[in-house]
Structure formats: C-alpha cells, structure tokens
PDB file of C-alpha atoms and ligand atoms in Angstrom:
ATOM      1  CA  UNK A1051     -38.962  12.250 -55.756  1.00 48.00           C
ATOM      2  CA  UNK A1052     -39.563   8.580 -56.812  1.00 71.00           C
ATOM      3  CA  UNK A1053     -40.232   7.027 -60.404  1.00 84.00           C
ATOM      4  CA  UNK A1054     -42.929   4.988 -59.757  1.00 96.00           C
ATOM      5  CA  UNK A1055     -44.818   4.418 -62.985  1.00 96.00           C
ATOM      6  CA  UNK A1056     -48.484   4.825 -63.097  1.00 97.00           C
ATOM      7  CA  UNK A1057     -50.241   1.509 -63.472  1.00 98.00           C
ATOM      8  CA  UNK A1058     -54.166   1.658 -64.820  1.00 98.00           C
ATOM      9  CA  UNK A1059     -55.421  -1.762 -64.450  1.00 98.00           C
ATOM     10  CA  UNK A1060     -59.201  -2.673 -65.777  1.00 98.00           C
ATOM     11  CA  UNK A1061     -61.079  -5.053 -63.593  1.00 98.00           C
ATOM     12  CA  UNK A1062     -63.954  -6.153 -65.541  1.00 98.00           C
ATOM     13  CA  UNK A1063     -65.674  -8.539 -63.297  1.00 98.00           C
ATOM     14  CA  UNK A1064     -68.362 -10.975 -64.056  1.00 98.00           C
ATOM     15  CA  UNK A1065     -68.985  -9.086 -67.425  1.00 98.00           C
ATOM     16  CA  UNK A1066     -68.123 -10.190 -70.865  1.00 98.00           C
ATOM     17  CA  UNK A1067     -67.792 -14.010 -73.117  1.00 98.00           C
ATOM     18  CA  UNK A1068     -64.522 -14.765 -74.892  1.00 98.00           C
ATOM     19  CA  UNK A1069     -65.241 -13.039 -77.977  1.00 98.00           C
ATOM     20  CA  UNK A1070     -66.567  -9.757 -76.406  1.00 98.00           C
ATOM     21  CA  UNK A1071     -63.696  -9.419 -73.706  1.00 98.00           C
ATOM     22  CA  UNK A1072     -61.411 -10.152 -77.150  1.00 98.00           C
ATOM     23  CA  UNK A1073     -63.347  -6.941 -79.245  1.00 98.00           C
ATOM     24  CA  UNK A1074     -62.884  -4.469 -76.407  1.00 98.00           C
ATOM     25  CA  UNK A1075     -59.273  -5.750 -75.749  1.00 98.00           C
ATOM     26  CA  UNK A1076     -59.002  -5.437 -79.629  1.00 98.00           C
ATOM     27  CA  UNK A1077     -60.615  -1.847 -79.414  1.00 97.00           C
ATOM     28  CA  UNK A1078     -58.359  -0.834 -76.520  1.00 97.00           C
ATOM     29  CA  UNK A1079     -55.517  -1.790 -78.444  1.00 96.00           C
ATOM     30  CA  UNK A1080     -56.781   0.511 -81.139  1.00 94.00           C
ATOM     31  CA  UNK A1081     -57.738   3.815 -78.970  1.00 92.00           C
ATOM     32  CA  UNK A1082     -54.949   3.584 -76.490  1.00 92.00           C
ATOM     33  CA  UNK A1083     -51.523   5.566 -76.521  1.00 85.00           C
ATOM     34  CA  UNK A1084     -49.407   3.485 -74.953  1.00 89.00           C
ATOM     35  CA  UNK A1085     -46.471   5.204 -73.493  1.00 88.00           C
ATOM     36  CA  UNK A1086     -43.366   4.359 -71.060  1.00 88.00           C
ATOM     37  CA  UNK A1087     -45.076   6.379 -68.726  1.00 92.00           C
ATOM     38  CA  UNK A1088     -48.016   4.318 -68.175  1.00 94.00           C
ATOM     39  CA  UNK A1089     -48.516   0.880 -67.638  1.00 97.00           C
ATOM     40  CA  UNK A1090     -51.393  -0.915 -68.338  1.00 98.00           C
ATOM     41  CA  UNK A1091     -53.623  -4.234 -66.976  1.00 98.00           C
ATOM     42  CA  UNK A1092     -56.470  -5.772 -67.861  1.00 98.00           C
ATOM     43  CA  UNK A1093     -58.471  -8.437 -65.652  1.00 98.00           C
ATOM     44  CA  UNK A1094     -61.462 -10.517 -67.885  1.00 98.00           C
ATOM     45  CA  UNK A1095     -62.796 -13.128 -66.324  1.00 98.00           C
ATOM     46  CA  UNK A1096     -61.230 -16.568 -66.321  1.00 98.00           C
ATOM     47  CA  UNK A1097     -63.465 -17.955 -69.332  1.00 98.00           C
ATOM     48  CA  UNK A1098     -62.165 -14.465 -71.539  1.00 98.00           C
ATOM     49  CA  UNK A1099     -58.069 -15.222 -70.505  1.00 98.00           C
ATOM     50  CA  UNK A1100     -56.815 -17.111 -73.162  1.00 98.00           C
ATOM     51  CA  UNK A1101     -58.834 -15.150 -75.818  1.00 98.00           C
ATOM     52  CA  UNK A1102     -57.620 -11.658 -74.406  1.00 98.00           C
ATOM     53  CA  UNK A1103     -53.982 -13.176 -74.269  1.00 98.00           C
ATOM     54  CA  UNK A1104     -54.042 -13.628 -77.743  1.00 98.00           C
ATOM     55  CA  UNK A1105     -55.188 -10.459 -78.752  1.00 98.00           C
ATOM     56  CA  UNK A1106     -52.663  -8.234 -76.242  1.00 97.00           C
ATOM     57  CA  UNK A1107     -49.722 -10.852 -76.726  1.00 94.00           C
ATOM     58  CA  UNK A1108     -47.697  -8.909 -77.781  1.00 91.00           C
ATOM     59  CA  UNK A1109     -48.196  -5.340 -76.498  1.00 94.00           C
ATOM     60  CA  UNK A1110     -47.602  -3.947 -73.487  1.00 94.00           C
ATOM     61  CA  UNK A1111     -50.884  -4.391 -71.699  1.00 97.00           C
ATOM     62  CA  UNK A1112     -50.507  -7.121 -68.846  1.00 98.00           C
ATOM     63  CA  UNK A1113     -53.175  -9.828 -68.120  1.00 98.00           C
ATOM     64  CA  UNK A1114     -54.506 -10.262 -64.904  1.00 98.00           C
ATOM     65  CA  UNK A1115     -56.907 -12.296 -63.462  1.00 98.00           C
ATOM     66  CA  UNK A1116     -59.397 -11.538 -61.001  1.00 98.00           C
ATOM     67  CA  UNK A1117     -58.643 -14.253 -58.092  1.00 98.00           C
ATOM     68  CA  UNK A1118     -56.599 -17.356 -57.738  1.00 98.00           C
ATOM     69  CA  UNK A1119     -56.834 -20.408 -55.344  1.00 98.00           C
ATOM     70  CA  UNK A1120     -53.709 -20.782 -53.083  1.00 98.00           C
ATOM     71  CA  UNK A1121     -53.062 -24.593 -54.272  1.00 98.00           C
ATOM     72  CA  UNK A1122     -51.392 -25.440 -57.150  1.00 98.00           C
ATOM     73  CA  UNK A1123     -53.676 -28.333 -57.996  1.00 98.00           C
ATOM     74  CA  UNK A1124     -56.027 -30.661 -56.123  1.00 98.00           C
ATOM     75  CA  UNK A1125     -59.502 -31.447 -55.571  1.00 98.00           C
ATOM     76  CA  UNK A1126     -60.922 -28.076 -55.181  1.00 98.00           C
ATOM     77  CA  UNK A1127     -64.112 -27.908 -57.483  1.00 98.00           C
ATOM     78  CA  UNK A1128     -64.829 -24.322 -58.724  1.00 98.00           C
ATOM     79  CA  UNK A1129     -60.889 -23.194 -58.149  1.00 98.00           C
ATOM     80  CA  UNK A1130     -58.493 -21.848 -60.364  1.00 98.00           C
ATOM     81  CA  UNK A1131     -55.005 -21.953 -59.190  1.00 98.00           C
ATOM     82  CA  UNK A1132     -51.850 -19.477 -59.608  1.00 98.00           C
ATOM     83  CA  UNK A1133     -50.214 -22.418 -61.784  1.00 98.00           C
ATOM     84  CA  UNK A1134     -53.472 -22.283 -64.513  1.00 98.00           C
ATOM     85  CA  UNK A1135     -53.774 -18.731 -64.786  1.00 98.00           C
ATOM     86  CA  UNK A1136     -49.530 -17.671 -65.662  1.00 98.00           C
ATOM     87  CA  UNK A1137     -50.302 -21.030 -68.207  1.00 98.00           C
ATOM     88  CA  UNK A1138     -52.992 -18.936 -69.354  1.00 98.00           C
ATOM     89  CA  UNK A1139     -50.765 -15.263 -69.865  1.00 98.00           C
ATOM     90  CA  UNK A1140     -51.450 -14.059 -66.497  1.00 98.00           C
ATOM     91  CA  UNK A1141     -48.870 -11.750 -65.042  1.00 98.00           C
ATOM     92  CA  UNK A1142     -51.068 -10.042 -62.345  1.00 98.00           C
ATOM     93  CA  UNK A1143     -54.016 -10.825 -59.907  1.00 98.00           C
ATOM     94  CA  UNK A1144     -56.262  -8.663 -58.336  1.00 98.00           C
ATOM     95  CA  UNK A1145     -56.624  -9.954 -54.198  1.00 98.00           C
ATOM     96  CA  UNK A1146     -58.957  -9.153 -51.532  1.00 98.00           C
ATOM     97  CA  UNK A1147     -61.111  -7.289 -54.073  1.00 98.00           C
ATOM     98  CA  UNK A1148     -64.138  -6.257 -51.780  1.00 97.00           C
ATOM     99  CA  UNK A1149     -67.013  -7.995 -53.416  1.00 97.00           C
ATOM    100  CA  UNK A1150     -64.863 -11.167 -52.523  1.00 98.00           C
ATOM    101  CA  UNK A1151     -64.513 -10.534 -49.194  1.00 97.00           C
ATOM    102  CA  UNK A1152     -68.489  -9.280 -48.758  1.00 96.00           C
ATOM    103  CA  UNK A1153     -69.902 -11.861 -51.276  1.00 97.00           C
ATOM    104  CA  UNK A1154     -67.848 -14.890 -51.069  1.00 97.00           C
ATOM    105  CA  UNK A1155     -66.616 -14.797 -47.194  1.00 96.00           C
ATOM    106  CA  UNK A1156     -63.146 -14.272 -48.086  1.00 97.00           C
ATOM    107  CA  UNK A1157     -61.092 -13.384 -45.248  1.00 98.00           C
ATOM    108  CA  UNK A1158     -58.150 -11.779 -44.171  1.00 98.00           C
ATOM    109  CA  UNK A1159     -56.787 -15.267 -43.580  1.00 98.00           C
ATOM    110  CA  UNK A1160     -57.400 -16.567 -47.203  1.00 98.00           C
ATOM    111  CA  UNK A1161     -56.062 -12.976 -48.625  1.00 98.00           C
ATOM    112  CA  UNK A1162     -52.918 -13.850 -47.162  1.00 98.00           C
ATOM    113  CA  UNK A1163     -52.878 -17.088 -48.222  1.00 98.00           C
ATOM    114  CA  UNK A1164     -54.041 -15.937 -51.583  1.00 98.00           C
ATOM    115  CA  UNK A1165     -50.842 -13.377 -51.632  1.00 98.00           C
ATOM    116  CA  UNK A1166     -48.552 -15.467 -50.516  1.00 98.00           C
ATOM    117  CA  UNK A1167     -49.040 -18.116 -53.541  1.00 98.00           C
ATOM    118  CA  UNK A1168     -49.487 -15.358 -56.160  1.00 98.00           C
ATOM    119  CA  UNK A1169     -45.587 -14.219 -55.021  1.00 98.00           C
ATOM    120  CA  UNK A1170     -44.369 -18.217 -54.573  1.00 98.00           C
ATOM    121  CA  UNK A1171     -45.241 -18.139 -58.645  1.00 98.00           C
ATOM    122  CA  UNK A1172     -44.236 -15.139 -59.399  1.00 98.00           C
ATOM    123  CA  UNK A1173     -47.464 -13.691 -59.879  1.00 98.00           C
ATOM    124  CA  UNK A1174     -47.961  -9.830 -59.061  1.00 98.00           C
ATOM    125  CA  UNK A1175     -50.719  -9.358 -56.356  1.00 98.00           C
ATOM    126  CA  UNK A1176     -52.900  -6.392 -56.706  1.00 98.00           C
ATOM    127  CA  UNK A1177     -53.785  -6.018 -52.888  1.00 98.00           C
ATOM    128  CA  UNK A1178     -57.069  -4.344 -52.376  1.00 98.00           C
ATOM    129  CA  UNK A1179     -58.207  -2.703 -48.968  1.00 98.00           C
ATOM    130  CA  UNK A1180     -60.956  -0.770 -48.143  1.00 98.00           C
ATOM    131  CA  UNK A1181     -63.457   0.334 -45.669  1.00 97.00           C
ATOM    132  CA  UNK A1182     -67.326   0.595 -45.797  1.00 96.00           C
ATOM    133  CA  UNK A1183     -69.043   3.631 -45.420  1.00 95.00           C
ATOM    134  CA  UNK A1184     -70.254   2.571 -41.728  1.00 96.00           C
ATOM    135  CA  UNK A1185     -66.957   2.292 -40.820  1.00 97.00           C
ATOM    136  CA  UNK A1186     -65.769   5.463 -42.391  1.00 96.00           C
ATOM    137  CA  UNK A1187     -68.556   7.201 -40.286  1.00 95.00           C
ATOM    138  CA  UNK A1188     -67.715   6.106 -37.297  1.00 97.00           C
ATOM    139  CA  UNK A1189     -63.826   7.010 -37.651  1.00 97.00           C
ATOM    140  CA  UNK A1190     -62.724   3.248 -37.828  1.00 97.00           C
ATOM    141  CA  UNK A1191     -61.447   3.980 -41.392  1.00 97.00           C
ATOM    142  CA  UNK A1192     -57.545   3.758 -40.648  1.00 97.00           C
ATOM    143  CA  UNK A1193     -57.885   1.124 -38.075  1.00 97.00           C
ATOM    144  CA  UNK A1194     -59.928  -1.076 -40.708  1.00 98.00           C
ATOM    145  CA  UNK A1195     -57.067  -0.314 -42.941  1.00 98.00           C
ATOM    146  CA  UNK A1196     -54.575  -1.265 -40.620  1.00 98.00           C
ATOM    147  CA  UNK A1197     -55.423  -4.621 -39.753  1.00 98.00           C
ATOM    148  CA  UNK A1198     -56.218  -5.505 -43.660  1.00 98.00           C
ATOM    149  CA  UNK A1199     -52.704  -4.494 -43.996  1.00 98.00           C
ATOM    150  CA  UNK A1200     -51.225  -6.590 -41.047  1.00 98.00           C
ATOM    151  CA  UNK A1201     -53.358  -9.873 -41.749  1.00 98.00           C
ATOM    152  CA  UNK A1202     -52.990  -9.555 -45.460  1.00 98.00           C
ATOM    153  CA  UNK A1203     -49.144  -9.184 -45.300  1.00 98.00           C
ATOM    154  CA  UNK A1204     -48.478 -11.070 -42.458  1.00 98.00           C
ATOM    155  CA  UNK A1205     -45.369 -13.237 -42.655  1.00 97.00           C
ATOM    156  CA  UNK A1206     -44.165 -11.586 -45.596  1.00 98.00           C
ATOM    157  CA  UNK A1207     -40.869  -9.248 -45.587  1.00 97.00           C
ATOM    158  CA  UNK A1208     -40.162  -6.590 -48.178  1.00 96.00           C
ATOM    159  CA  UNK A1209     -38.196  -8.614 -50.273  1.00 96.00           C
ATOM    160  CA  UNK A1210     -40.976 -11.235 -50.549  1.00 97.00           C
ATOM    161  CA  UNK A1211     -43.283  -8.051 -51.006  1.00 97.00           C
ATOM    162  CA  UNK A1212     -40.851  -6.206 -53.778  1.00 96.00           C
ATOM    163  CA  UNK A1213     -43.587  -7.088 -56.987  1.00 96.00           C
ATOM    164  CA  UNK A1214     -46.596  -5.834 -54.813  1.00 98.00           C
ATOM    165  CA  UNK A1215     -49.138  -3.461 -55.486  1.00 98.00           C
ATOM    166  CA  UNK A1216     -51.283  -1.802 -53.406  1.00 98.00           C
ATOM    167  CA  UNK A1217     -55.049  -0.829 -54.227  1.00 98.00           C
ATOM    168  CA  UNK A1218     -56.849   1.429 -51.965  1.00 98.00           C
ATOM    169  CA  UNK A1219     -60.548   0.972 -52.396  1.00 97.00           C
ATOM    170  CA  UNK A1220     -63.411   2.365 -50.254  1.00 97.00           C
ATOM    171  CA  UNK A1221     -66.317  -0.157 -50.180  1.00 96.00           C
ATOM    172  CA  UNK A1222     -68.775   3.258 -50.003  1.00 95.00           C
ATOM    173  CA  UNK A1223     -67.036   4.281 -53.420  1.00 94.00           C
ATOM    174  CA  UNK A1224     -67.319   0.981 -55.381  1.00 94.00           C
ATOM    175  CA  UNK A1225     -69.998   0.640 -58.664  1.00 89.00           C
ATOM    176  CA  UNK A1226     -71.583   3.636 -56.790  1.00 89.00           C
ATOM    177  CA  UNK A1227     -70.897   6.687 -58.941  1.00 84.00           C
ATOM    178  CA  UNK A1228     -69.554   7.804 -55.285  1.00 87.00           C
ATOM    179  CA  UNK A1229     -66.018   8.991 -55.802  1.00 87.00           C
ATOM    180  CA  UNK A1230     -63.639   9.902 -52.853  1.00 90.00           C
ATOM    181  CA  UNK A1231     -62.102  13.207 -53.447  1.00 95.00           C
ATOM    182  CA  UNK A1232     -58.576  13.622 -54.157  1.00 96.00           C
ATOM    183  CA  UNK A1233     -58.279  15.135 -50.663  1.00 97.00           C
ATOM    184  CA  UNK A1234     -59.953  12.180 -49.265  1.00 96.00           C
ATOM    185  CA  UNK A1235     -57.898   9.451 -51.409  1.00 97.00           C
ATOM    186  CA  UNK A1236     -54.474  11.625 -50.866  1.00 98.00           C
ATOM    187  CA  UNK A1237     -54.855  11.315 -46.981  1.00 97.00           C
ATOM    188  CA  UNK A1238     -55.235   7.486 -47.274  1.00 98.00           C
ATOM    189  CA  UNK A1239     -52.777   6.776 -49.665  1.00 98.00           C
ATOM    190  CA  UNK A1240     -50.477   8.961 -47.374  1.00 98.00           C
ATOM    191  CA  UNK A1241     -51.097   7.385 -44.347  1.00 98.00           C
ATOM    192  CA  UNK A1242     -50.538   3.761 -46.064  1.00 98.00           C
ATOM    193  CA  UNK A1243     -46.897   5.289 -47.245  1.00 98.00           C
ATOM    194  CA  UNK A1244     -46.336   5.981 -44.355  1.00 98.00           C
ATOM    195  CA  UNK A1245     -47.575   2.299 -42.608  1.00 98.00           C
ATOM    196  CA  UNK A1246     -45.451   1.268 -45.800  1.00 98.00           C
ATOM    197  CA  UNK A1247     -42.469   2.563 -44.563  1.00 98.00           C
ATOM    198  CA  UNK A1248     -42.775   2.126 -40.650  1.00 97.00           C
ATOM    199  CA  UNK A1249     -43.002  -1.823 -41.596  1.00 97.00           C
ATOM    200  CA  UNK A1250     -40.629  -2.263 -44.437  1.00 97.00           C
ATOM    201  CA  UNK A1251     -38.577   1.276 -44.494  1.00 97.00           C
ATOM    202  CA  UNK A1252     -38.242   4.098 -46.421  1.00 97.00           C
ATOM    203  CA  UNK A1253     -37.413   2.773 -49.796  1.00 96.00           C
ATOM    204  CA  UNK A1254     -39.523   0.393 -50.137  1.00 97.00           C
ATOM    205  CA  UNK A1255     -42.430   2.617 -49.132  1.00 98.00           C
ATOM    206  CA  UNK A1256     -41.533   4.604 -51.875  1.00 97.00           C
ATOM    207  CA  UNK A1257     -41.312   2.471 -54.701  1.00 97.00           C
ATOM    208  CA  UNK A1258     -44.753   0.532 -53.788  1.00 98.00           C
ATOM    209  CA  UNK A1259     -47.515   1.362 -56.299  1.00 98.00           C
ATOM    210  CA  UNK A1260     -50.656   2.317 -54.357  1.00 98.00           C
ATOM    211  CA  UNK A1261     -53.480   2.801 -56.729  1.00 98.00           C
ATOM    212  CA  UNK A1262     -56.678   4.243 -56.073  1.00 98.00           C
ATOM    213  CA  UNK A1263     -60.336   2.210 -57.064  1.00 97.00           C
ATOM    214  CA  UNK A1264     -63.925   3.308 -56.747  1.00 96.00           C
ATOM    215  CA  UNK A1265     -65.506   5.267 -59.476  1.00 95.00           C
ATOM    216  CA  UNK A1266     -62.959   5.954 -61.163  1.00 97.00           C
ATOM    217  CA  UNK A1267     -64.059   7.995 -64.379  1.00 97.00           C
ATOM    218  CA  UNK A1268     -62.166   9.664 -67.603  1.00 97.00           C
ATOM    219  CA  UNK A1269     -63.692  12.997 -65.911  1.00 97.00           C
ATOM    220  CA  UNK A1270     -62.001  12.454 -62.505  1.00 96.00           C
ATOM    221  CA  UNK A1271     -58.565  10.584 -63.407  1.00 97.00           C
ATOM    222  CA  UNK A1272     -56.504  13.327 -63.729  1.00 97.00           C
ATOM    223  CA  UNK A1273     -57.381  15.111 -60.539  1.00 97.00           C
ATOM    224  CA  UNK A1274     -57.170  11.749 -58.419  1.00 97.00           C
ATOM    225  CA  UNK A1275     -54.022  11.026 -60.230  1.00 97.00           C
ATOM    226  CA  UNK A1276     -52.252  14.563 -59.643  1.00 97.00           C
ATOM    227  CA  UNK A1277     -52.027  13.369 -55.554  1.00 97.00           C
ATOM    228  CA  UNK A1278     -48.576  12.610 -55.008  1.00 97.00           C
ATOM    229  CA  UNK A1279     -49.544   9.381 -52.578  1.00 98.00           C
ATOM    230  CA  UNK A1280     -51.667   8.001 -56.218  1.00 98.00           C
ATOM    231  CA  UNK A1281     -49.442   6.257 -58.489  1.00 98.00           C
ATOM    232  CA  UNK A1282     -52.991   4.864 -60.984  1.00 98.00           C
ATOM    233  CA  UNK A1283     -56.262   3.026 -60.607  1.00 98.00           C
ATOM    234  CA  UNK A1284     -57.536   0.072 -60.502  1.00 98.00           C
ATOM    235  CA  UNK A1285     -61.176   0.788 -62.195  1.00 98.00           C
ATOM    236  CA  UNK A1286     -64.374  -1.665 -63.368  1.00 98.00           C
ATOM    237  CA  UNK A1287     -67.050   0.068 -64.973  1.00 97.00           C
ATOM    238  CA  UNK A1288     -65.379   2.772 -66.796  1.00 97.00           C
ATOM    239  CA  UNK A1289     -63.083   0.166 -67.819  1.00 98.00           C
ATOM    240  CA  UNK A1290     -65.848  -1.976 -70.342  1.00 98.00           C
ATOM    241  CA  UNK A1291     -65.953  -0.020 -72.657  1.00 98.00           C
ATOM    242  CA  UNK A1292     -62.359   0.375 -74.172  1.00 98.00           C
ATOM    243  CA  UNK A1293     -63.172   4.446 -75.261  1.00 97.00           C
ATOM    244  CA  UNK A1294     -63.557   5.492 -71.707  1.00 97.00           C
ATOM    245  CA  UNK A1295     -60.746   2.671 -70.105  1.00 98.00           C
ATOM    246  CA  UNK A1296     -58.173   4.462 -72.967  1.00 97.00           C
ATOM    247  CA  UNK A1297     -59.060   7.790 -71.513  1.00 97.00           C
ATOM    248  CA  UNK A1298     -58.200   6.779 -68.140  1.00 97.00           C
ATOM    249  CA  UNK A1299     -55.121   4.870 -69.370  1.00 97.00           C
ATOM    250  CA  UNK A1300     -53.933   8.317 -71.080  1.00 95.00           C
ATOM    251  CA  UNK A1301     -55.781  10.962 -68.481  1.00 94.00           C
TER     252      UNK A1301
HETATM  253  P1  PGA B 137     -65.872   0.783 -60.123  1.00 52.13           P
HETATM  254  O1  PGA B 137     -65.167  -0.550 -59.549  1.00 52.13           O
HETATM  255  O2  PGA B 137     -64.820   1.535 -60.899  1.00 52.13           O
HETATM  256  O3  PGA B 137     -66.988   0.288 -60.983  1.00 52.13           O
HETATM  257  O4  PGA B 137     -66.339   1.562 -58.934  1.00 52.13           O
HETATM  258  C1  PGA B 137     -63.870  -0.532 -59.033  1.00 52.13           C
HETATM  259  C2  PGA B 137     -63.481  -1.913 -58.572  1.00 52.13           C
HETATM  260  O5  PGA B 137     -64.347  -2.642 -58.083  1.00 52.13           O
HETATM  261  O6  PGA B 137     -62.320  -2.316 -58.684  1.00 52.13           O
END
C-alpha cells in the first residue's frame, strides 16, 4: 500500500486581479482544514503571485504558477521564466495544461522543454495529459496518452523525475460540467501506473502523484478520490470560489 499524500491543487486561469486572487486566498485560508493528509496548491495568474504569496506565506498551501518559459532570461517578450516565478514564491507549475497546447500551439516538444527547466530549478512540474473526446471515440485514448508521456518525459530518468506530478485530464471533461466517472478515471490512472512503472520501475510508479482534472466538483471529489490509481485533483472552476475549492481540499 503506498503513502502518497493527496495533493488538491487550484488552477485558476485567466481569472482574478491581485487583490481578488489575495481575498479568495485569504478566504481559503479561513474555510480550509488543513491537515497532514492533504496537501494543497494554488495557481493565480502571474499578475496575482506576489499578492497570493503574501497572504499563504506562511501556511501550508504551495504557490504555483500556471506556465513558465524554459530560459532563464533573455529577449523573449511576453515570457516568464522558472528563475522569476520561485523569486516570486513559486514552488509548483502546472505544464502541458490543454488549453496551452490547443490555444497557444504548445507542443510536446516545448512541454518537455518546459519540464525539463521547471526540474533544473527545482521547480515541481504538474504534468498534464489528456485526450479529446474525438480521440476517446475512436479508441486512440491510451495511444494519445502514450506518446504525451514519451515526448513529455523524454530524456528524463526517474531520479530527474522524483518531484513530478502527474495530472490526467480529458480535454472532453475540461470547463464542461462533463465529468469522467471514477470507473473511467480509475482505468486511466491505472494504466499510467502501470506505463509508470514499465519505464521507471515499481517504486517509483508508486510514489508518483497522478491527479485527476476535469470537472472536478465538491459533489464528485470523494467518489473520484476513493480510486486507488487517484492520489487528488487538479481543478479550475470549482476552485474560484474558496467555499467550494475548501470542500474539495477536505472531501
Ligand atoms: P475545470 O478545469 O475543473 O474547470 O474543468 C480543470 C483544469 O482545466 O485544470
């Protein structure tokens, strides 16, 4: 049986100014119980770091941004780079997230790059995969999967990969009220254990974190979370407003 400790991470997109990313991490702070047994990330957007860092200092909620540049400086105009956001109280980083790859022509390549750079700093890469709902359809779900995992992680060994997480997060299920079942989730997360261990053995397979994303609400947490391939979430909308996010955190 392993320990892995459930991590609930908040992604709250393009939503949100300083102060009001500051109130709900403020309110959060206030509604959550934060226990051992949980563990706890929030990812504003770049303008809202600093301001959230100061409010969550000193708890045990982590900071996370949504993206990073691979580069620690240079002239890249519109980049923010791994070295700027752990100056800023960043100790995670969301990568890959879908609406990257679909609206800003990220790539395999660049997630990889992207990875790689959030390790070299010491950064903790939250690794999102995921398949769209044509794909699902037409059975290509685990071989979509699959090569996410190979590009995205290629070059790396387990012992580069020891601070990774892992989000699984069907495209079809994203901002669409369209949760996979547990059933559906479990079978995923199983088979990426599994491609886990086949790549980078047994014990590391079973102390990676693979969290689930994609409508995640307070009224389906628990049952997604009771699959024993699930170890959290990585959620956005339910995740604005600090009442439902602290239901989640403590489903
Ligand atoms: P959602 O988003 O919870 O609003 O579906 C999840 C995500 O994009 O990470």
């Amino acid at each position: 049986m392993s320990n892995r400790i459930p991590l609930i991470a908040g992604n709250w997109k393009m939503y949100k100014t300083a102060a009001q990313a500051a109130d709900t991490a403020r309110q959060l702070m206030e509604s959550v119980d934060l226990t051992p047994e949980r563990e706890v990330m929030i990812a504003p957007p770049f303008t809202a770091l600093v301001s959230v860092a100061a409010v969550i200092q000193n708890s045990p909620i982590s900071l996370g941004a949504q993206n990073l540049f691979w580069e620690d400086e240079g002239a890249f105009t519109g980049e923010v780079s791994p070295v700027m956001l752990l100056d800023a109280g960043c100790r995670h980083v969301i990568i890959g997230h879908s609406e990257r790859r679909q609206l800003f022509g990220e790539s395999d390549e660049t997630v990889n790059k992207r990875i790689r750079s959030a390790l070299k700093h010491g950064l903790i890469p939250v690794f999102c995969i995921g398949e769209t709902e044509e794909q699902r359809a037409s059975d290509e779900t685990f071989s979509v999967l699959d090569k996410q995992v190979e590009n995205g992680l290629e070059g790396l060994s387990s012992n580069d990969l020891e601070a990774l997480v892992l989000a699984y997060e069907p495209v079809w299920a994203i901002g669409t009220g369209k949760t996979a079942t547990s059933g559906q989730a479990q079978e995923v997360h199983g088979c990426l254990r599994a491609k886990m261990a086949d790549r980078y053995g047994d014990a590391f397979a079973d102390s990676i974190r693979i969290l689930y994303g994609g409508s995640v609400k307070p009224n389906n947490a628990a049952e997604l979370m009771s699959m024993p391939d699930i170890d959290g979430a990585l959620v956005g909308g339910a995740s604005l407003r600090a009442e439902d996010f602290a239901q989640i955190i403590n489903y």
